[in-house]
Tab-separated table of C-alpha atoms in Angstrom:
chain	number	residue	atom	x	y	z
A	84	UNK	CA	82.029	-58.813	191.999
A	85	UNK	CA	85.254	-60.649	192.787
A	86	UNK	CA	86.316	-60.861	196.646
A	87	UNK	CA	89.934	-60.762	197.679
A	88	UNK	CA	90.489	-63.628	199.203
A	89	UNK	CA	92.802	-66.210	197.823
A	90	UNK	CA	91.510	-69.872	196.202
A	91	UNK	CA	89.992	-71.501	198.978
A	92	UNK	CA	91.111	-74.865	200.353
A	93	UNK	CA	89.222	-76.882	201.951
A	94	UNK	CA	90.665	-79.180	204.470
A	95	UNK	CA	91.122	-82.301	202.247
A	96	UNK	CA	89.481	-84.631	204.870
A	97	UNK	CA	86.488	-82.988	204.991
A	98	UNK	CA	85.707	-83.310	201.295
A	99	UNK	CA	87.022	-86.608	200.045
A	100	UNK	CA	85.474	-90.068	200.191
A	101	UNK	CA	86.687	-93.601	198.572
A	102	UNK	CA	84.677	-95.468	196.157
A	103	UNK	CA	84.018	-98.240	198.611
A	104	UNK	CA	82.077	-95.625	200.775
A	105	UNK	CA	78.666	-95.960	201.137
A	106	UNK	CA	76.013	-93.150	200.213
A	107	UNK	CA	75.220	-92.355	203.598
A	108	UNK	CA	78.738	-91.801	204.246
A	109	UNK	CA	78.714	-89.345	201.119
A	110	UNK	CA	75.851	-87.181	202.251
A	111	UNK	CA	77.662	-87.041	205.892
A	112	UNK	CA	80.623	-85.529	203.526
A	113	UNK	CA	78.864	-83.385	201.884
A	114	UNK	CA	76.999	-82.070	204.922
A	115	UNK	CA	80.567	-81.908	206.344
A	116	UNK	CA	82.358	-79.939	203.829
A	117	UNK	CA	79.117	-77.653	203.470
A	118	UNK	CA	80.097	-77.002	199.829
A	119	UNK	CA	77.157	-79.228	198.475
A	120	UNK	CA	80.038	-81.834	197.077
A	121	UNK	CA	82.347	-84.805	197.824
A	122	UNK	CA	85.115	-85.820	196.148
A	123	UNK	CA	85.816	-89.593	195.280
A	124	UNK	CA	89.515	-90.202	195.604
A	125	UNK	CA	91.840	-93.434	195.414
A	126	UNK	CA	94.343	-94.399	198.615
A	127	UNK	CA	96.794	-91.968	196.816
A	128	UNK	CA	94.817	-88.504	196.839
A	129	UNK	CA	94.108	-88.954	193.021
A	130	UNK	CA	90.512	-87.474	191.925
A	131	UNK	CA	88.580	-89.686	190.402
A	132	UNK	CA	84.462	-88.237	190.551
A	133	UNK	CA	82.888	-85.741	192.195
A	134	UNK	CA	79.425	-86.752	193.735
A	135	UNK	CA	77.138	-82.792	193.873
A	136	UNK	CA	74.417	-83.108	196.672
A	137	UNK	CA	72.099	-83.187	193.304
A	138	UNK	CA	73.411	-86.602	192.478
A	139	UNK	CA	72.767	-87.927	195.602
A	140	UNK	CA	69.106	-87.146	196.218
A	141	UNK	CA	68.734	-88.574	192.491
A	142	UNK	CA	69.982	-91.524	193.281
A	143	UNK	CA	67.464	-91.663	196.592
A	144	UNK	CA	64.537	-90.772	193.998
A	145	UNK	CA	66.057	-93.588	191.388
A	146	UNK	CA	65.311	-96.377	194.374
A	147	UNK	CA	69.483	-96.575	195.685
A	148	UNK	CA	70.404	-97.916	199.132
A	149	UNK	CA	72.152	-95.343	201.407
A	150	UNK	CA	73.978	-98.837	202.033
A	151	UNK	CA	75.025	-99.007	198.692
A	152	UNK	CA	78.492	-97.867	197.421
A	153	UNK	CA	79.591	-95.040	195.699
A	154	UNK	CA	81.651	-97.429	192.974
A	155	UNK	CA	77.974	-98.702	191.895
A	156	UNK	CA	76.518	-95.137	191.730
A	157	UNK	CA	79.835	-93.989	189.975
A	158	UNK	CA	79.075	-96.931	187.330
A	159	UNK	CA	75.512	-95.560	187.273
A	160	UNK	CA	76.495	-92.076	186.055
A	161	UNK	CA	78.803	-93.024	183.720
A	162	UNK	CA	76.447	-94.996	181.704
A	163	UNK	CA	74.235	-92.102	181.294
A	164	UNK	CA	77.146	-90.299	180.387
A	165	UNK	CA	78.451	-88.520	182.728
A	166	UNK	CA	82.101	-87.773	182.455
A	167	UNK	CA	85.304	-86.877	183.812
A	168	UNK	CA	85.193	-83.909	186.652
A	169	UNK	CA	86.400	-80.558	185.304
A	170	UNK	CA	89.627	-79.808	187.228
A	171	UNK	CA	92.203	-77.296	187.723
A	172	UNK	CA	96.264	-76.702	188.316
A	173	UNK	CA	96.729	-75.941	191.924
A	174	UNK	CA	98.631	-72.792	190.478
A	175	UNK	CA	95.625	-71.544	188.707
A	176	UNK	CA	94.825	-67.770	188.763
A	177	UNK	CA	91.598	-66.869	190.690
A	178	UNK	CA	90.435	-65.223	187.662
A	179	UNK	CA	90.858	-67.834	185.598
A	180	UNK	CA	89.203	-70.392	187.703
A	181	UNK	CA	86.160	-68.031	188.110
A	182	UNK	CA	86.051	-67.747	184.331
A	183	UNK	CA	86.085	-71.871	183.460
A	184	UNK	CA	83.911	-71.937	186.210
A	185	UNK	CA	81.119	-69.599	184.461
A	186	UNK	CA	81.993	-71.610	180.922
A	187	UNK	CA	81.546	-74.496	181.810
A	188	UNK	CA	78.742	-73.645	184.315
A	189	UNK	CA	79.584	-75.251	187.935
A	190	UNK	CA	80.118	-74.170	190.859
A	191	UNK	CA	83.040	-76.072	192.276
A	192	UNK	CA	86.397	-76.675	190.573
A	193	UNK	CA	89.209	-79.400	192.310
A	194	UNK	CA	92.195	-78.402	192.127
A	195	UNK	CA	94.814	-80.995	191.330
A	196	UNK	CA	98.918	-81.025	190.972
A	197	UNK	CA	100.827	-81.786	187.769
A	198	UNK	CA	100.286	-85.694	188.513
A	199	UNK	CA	96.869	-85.696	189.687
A	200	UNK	CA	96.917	-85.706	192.835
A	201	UNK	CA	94.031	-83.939	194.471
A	202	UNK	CA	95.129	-80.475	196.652
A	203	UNK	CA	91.887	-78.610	197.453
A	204	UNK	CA	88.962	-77.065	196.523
A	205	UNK	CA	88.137	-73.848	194.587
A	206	UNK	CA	84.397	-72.981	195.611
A	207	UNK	CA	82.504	-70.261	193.464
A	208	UNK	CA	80.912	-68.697	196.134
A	209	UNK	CA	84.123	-67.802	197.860
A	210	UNK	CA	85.234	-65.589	195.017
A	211	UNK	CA	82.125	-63.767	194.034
A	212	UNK	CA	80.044	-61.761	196.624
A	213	UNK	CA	76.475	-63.927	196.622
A	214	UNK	CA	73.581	-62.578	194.885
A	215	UNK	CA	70.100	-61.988	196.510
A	216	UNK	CA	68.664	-65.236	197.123
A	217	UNK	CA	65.711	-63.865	194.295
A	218	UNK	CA	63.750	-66.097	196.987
A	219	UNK	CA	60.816	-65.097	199.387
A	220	UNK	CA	59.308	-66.850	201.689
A	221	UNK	CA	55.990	-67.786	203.269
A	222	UNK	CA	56.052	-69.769	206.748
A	223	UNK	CA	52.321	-71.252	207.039
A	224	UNK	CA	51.458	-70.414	210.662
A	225	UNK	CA	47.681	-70.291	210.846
A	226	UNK	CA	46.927	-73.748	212.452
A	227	UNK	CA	44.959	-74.278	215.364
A	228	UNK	CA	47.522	-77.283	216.890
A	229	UNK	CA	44.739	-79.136	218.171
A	230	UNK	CA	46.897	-82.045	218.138
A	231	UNK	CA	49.088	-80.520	220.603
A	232	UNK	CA	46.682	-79.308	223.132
A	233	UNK	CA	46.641	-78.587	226.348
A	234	UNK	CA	50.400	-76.793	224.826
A	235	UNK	CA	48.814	-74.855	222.530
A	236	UNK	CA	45.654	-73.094	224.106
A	237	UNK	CA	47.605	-69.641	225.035
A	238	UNK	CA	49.912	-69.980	222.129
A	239	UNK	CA	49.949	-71.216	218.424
A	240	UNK	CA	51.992	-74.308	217.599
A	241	UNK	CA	54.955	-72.613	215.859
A	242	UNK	CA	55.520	-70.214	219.066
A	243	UNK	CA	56.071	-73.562	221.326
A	244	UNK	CA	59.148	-73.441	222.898
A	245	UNK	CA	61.763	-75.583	221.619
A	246	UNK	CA	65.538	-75.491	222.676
A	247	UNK	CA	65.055	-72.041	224.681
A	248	UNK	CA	63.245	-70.128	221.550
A	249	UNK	CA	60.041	-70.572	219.224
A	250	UNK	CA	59.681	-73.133	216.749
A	251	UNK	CA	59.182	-70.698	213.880
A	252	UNK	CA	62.522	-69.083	215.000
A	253	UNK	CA	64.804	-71.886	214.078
A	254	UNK	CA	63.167	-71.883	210.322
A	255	UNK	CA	63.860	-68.091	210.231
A	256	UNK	CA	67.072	-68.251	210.786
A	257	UNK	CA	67.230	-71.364	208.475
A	258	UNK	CA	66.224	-68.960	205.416
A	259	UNK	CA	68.153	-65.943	206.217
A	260	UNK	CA	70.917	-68.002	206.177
A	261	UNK	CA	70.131	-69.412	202.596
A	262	UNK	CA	70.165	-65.640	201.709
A	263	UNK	CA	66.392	-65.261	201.835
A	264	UNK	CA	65.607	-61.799	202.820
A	265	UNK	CA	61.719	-61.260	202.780
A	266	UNK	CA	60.025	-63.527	205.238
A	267	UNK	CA	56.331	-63.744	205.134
A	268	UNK	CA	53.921	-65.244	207.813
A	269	UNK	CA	50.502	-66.765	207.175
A	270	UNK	CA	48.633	-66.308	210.687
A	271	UNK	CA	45.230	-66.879	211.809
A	272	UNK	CA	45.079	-68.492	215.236
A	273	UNK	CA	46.522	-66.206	217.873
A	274	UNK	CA	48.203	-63.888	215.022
A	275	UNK	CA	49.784	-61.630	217.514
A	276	UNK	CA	51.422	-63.795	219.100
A	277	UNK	CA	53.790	-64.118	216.178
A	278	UNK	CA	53.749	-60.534	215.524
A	279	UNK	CA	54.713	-59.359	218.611
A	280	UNK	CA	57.829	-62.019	218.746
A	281	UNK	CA	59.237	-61.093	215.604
A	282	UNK	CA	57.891	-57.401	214.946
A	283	UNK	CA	59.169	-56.156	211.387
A	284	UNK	CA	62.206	-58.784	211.592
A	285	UNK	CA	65.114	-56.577	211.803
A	286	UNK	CA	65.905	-58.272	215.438
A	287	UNK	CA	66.641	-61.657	213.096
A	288	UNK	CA	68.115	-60.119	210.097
A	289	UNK	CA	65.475	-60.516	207.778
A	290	UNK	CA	62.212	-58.177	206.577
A	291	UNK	CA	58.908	-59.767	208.142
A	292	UNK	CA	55.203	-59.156	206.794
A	293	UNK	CA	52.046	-60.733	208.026
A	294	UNK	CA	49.186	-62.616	205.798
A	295	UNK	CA	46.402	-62.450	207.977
A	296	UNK	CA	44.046	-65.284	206.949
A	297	UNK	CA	40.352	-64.162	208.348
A	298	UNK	CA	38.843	-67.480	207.504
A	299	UNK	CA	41.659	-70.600	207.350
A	300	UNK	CA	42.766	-70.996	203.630
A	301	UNK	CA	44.411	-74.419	203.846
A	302	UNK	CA	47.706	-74.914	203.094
A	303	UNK	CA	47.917	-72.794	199.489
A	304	UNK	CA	45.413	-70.659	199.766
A	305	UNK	CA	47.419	-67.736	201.265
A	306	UNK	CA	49.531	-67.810	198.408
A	307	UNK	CA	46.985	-65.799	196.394
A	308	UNK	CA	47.234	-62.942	199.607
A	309	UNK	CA	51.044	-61.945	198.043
A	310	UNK	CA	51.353	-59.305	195.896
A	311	UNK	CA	55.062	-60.534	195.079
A	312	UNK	CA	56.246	-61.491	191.345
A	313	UNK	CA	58.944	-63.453	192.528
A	314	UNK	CA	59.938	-67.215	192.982
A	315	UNK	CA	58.675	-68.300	196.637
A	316	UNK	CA	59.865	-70.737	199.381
A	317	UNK	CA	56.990	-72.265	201.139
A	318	UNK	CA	57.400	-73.896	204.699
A	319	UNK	CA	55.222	-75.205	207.218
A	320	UNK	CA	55.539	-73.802	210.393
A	321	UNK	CA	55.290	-76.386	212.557
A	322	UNK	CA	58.190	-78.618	211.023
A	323	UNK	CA	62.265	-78.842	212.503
A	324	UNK	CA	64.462	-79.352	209.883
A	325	UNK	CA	67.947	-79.056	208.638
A	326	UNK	CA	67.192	-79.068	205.282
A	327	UNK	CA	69.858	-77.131	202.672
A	328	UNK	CA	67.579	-74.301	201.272
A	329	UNK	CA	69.905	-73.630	198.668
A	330	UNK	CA	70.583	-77.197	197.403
A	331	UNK	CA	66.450	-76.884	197.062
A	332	UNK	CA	66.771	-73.698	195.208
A	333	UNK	CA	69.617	-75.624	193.144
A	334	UNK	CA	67.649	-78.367	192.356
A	335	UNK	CA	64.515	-76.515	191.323
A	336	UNK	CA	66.498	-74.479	188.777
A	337	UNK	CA	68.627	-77.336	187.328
A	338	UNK	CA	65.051	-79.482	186.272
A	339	UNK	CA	63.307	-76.095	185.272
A	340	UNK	CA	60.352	-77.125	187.330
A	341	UNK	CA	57.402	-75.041	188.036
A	342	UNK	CA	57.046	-76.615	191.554
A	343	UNK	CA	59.238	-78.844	193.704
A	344	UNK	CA	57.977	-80.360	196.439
A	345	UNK	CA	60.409	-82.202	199.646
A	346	UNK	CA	59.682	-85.350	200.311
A	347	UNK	CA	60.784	-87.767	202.980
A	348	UNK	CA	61.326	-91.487	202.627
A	349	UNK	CA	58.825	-93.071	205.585
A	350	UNK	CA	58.979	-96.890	205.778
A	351	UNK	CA	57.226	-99.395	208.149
A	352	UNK	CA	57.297	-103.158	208.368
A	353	UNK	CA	54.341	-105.056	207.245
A	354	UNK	CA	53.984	-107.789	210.265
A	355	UNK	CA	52.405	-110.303	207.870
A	356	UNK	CA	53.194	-112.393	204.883
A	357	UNK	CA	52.162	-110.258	201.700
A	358	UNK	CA	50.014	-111.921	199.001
A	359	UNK	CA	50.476	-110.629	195.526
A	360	UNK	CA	47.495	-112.142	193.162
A	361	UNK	CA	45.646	-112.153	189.798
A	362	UNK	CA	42.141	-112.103	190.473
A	363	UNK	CA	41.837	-115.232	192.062
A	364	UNK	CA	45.216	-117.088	191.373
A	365	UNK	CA	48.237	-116.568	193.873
A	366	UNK	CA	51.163	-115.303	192.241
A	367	UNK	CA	53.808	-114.188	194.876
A	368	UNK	CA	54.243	-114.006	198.035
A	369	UNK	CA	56.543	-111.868	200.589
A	370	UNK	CA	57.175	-112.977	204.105
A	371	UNK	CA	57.030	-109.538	206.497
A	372	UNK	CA	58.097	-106.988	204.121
A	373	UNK	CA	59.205	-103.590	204.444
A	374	UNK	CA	57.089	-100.868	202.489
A	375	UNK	CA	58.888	-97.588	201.449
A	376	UNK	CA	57.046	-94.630	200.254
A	377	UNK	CA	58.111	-91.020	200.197
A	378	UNK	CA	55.616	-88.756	201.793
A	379	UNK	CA	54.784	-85.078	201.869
A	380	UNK	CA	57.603	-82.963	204.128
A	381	UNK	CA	55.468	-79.441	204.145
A	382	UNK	CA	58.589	-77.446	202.605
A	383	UNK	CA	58.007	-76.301	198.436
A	384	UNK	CA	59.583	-74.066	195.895
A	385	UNK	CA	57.125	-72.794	193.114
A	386	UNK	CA	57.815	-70.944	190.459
A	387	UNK	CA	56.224	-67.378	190.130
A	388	UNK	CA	54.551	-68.007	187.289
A	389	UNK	CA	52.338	-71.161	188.889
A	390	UNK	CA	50.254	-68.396	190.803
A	391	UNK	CA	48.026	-68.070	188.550
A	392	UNK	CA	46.710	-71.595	189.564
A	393	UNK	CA	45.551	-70.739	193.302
A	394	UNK	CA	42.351	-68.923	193.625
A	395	UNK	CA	41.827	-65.585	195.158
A	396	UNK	CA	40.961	-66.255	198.830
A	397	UNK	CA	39.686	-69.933	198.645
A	398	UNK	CA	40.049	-72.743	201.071
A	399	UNK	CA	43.054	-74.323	198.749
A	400	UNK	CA	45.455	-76.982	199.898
A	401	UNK	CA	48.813	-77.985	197.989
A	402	UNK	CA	47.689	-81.116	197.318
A	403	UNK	CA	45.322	-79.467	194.944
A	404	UNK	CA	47.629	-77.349	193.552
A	405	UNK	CA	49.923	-80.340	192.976
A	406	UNK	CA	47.300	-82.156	190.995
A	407	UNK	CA	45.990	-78.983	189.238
A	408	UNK	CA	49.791	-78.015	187.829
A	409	UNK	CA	50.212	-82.101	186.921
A	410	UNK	CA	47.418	-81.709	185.003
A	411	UNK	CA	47.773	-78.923	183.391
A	412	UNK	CA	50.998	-80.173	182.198
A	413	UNK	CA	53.284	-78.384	184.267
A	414	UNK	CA	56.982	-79.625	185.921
A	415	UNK	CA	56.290	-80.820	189.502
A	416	UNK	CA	59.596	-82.561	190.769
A	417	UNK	CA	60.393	-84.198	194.091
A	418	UNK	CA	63.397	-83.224	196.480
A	419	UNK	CA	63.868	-86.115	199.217
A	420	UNK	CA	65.492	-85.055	201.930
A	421	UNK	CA	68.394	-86.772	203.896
A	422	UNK	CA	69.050	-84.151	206.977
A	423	UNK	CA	67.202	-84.574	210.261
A	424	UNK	CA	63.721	-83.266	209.321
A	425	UNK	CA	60.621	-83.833	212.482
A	426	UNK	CA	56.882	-82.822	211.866
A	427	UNK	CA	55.955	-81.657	214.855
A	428	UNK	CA	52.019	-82.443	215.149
A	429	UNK	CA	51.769	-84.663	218.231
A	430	UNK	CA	52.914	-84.868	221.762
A	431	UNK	CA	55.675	-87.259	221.336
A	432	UNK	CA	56.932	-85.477	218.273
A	433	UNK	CA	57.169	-82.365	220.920
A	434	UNK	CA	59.002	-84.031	223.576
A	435	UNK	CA	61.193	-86.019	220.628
A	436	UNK	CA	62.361	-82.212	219.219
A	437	UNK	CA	63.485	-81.207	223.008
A	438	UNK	CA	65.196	-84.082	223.723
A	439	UNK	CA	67.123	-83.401	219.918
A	440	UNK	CA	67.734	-79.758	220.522
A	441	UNK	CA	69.272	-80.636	223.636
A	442	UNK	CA	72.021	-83.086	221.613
A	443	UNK	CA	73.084	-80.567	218.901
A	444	UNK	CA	76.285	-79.565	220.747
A	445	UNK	CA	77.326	-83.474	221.624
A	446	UNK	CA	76.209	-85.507	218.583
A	447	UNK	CA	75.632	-82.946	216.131
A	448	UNK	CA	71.880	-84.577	215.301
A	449	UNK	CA	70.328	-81.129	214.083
């Protein structure tokens, strides 16, 4: 259904970045705009690429610098073929853009005057009401937070208090803000707790249901406990993220995957010089290098039809189901993740998400 307001228009700064800007500076664009785009423009306003929050996590998985520039990434995509951004007159019907829109099957079309020059933005989602998510969720909140003791002996870990509220809270109102309106919560240690907070979720504007786990069923197992047919949102409840639920849903759809899994790029320094051999014969060495590796964030999107792969009421962890869909063939993808994400499982990690909270309003770091 169409809405009645006019094209939107972004304000131009907001949106726009020069090829000599680095990557980081493109996701801080995109994050700024909140459209899930930037547009690459020359001094004089003229378009020339548009960068989707897609492109950009691809080029993280593909091994680019955030240092790197956008002119190197733009030669990048061109050589696979990617071409010229679909535009539109400034003077274009709202009709019209929502049909080129649905033909040529994007969700943003720049809108340009008769010599180029770059005047706005027309965003699909401000002409047509959203659709339902088609998204549940399941918060995993069953842990014991042993880690986190003496904290967590009266309550469970995702009812800590960060920022004035629960933990679990701020990923609640993370999802019903991505338009996900059935919330489900895995619970074992100090259930109650949880269920007396949020009650059947109407306080926070979503519908909440409990999976009680009797016996702990790792981190897949309650999976099997939902009766629902539909595409689900996994998150661990103990994690403080800012994480675009929708660019996840995005990306999941556009490589047809049966399960996509966030990741997070952790590096450390390796104090030592780094041998490299063959068998006995020195090859290579590296003086104090830095190793990169992208590791596990506890946030995943699977596909209903992957269900069938967790067993009724087992002890069943997603690393298992990971390695039981890649070997049974099926499309596991990777989403890394650029916005402030924090696993909270130790005591520093706890006192590191209060002294963030606290710095949301000055620096924006949440």
């Amino acid at each position: 259904m169409l809405k009645s307001a006019e094209t939107y228009m972004l304000k131009i700064d907001d949106i726009v970045v020069s090829q000599s800007a680095s990557l980081r500076d493109t996701m801080a664009c995109i994050d700024r705009g909140a459209k899930g785009i930037a547009l690459v423009v020359s001094d004089e306003l003229q378009l020339l690429a548009t960068l989707t929050d897609g492109d950009m996590r691809r080029a993280m998985l593909a091994g680019r610098s955030l240092e790197s520039s956008v002119c190197d990434l733009l030669h990048d995509l061109r050589a696979a073929g990617r071409v010229h951004p679909i535009t539109a007159a400034v003077s274009t019907p709202r009709a019209e853009l929502v049909r080129l829109m649905a033909d040529s099957k994007v969700r943003h079309i720049p809108l340009v005057d008769t010599v180029g020059k770059l005047c706005g933005l027309s965003v699909l989602d401000e002409f047509v009401e959203a659709p339902d998510s088609g998204l549940q969720a399941l918060i995993m909140a069953g842990g014991y937070g042993k880690r986190l003791m003496p904290l967590t002996a009266d309550v469970p870990k995702p009812m800590l208090d960060i920022g004035g509220r629960p933990l679990i809270e701020h990923v609640v109102d993370q999802l019903r803000n991505a338009g996900i309106k059935q919330v489900n919560i895995s619970t074992h240690y100090k259930a109650e707790k949880i269920a007396k907070h949020f009650g059947d979720g109407a306080a926070f504007g979503v519908k909440m249901e409990y999976v009680l786990e009797d016996q702990p069923l790792g981190t897949a197992g309650a999976l099997s406990l939902l009766s629902s047919d539909e595409p689900i949102l996994v998150v661990n409840g103990d994690i403080l993220t800012k994480l675009d639920f929708r660019a996840l849903r995005d990306f999941h759809e556009e490589h047809s995957a049966d399960m996509t899994v966030a990741v997070r790029e952790f590096a450390f320094d390796v104090p030592y010089g780094v041998i490299e051999t063959d068998g006995a014969k020195v090859v290579g060495v590296t003086e104090k290098p830095t190793m990169k590796f992208f590791v596990n964030a506890g946030v995943y999107l699977l596909s209903a039809r992957i269900r069938e792969f967790v067993p009724k009421c087992e002890r069943f962890d997603m690393t298992q189901l990971i390695e039981r869909l890649i070997s049974s063939g099926r499309t596991v993808v990777s989403f890394p993740i650029w916005e402030y994400w924090l696993d909270i499982g130790r005591q520093e990690d706890f006192e590191k998400a209060q002294r963030d909270v606290k710095n949301i309003a000055a620096n924006a770091c949440l």
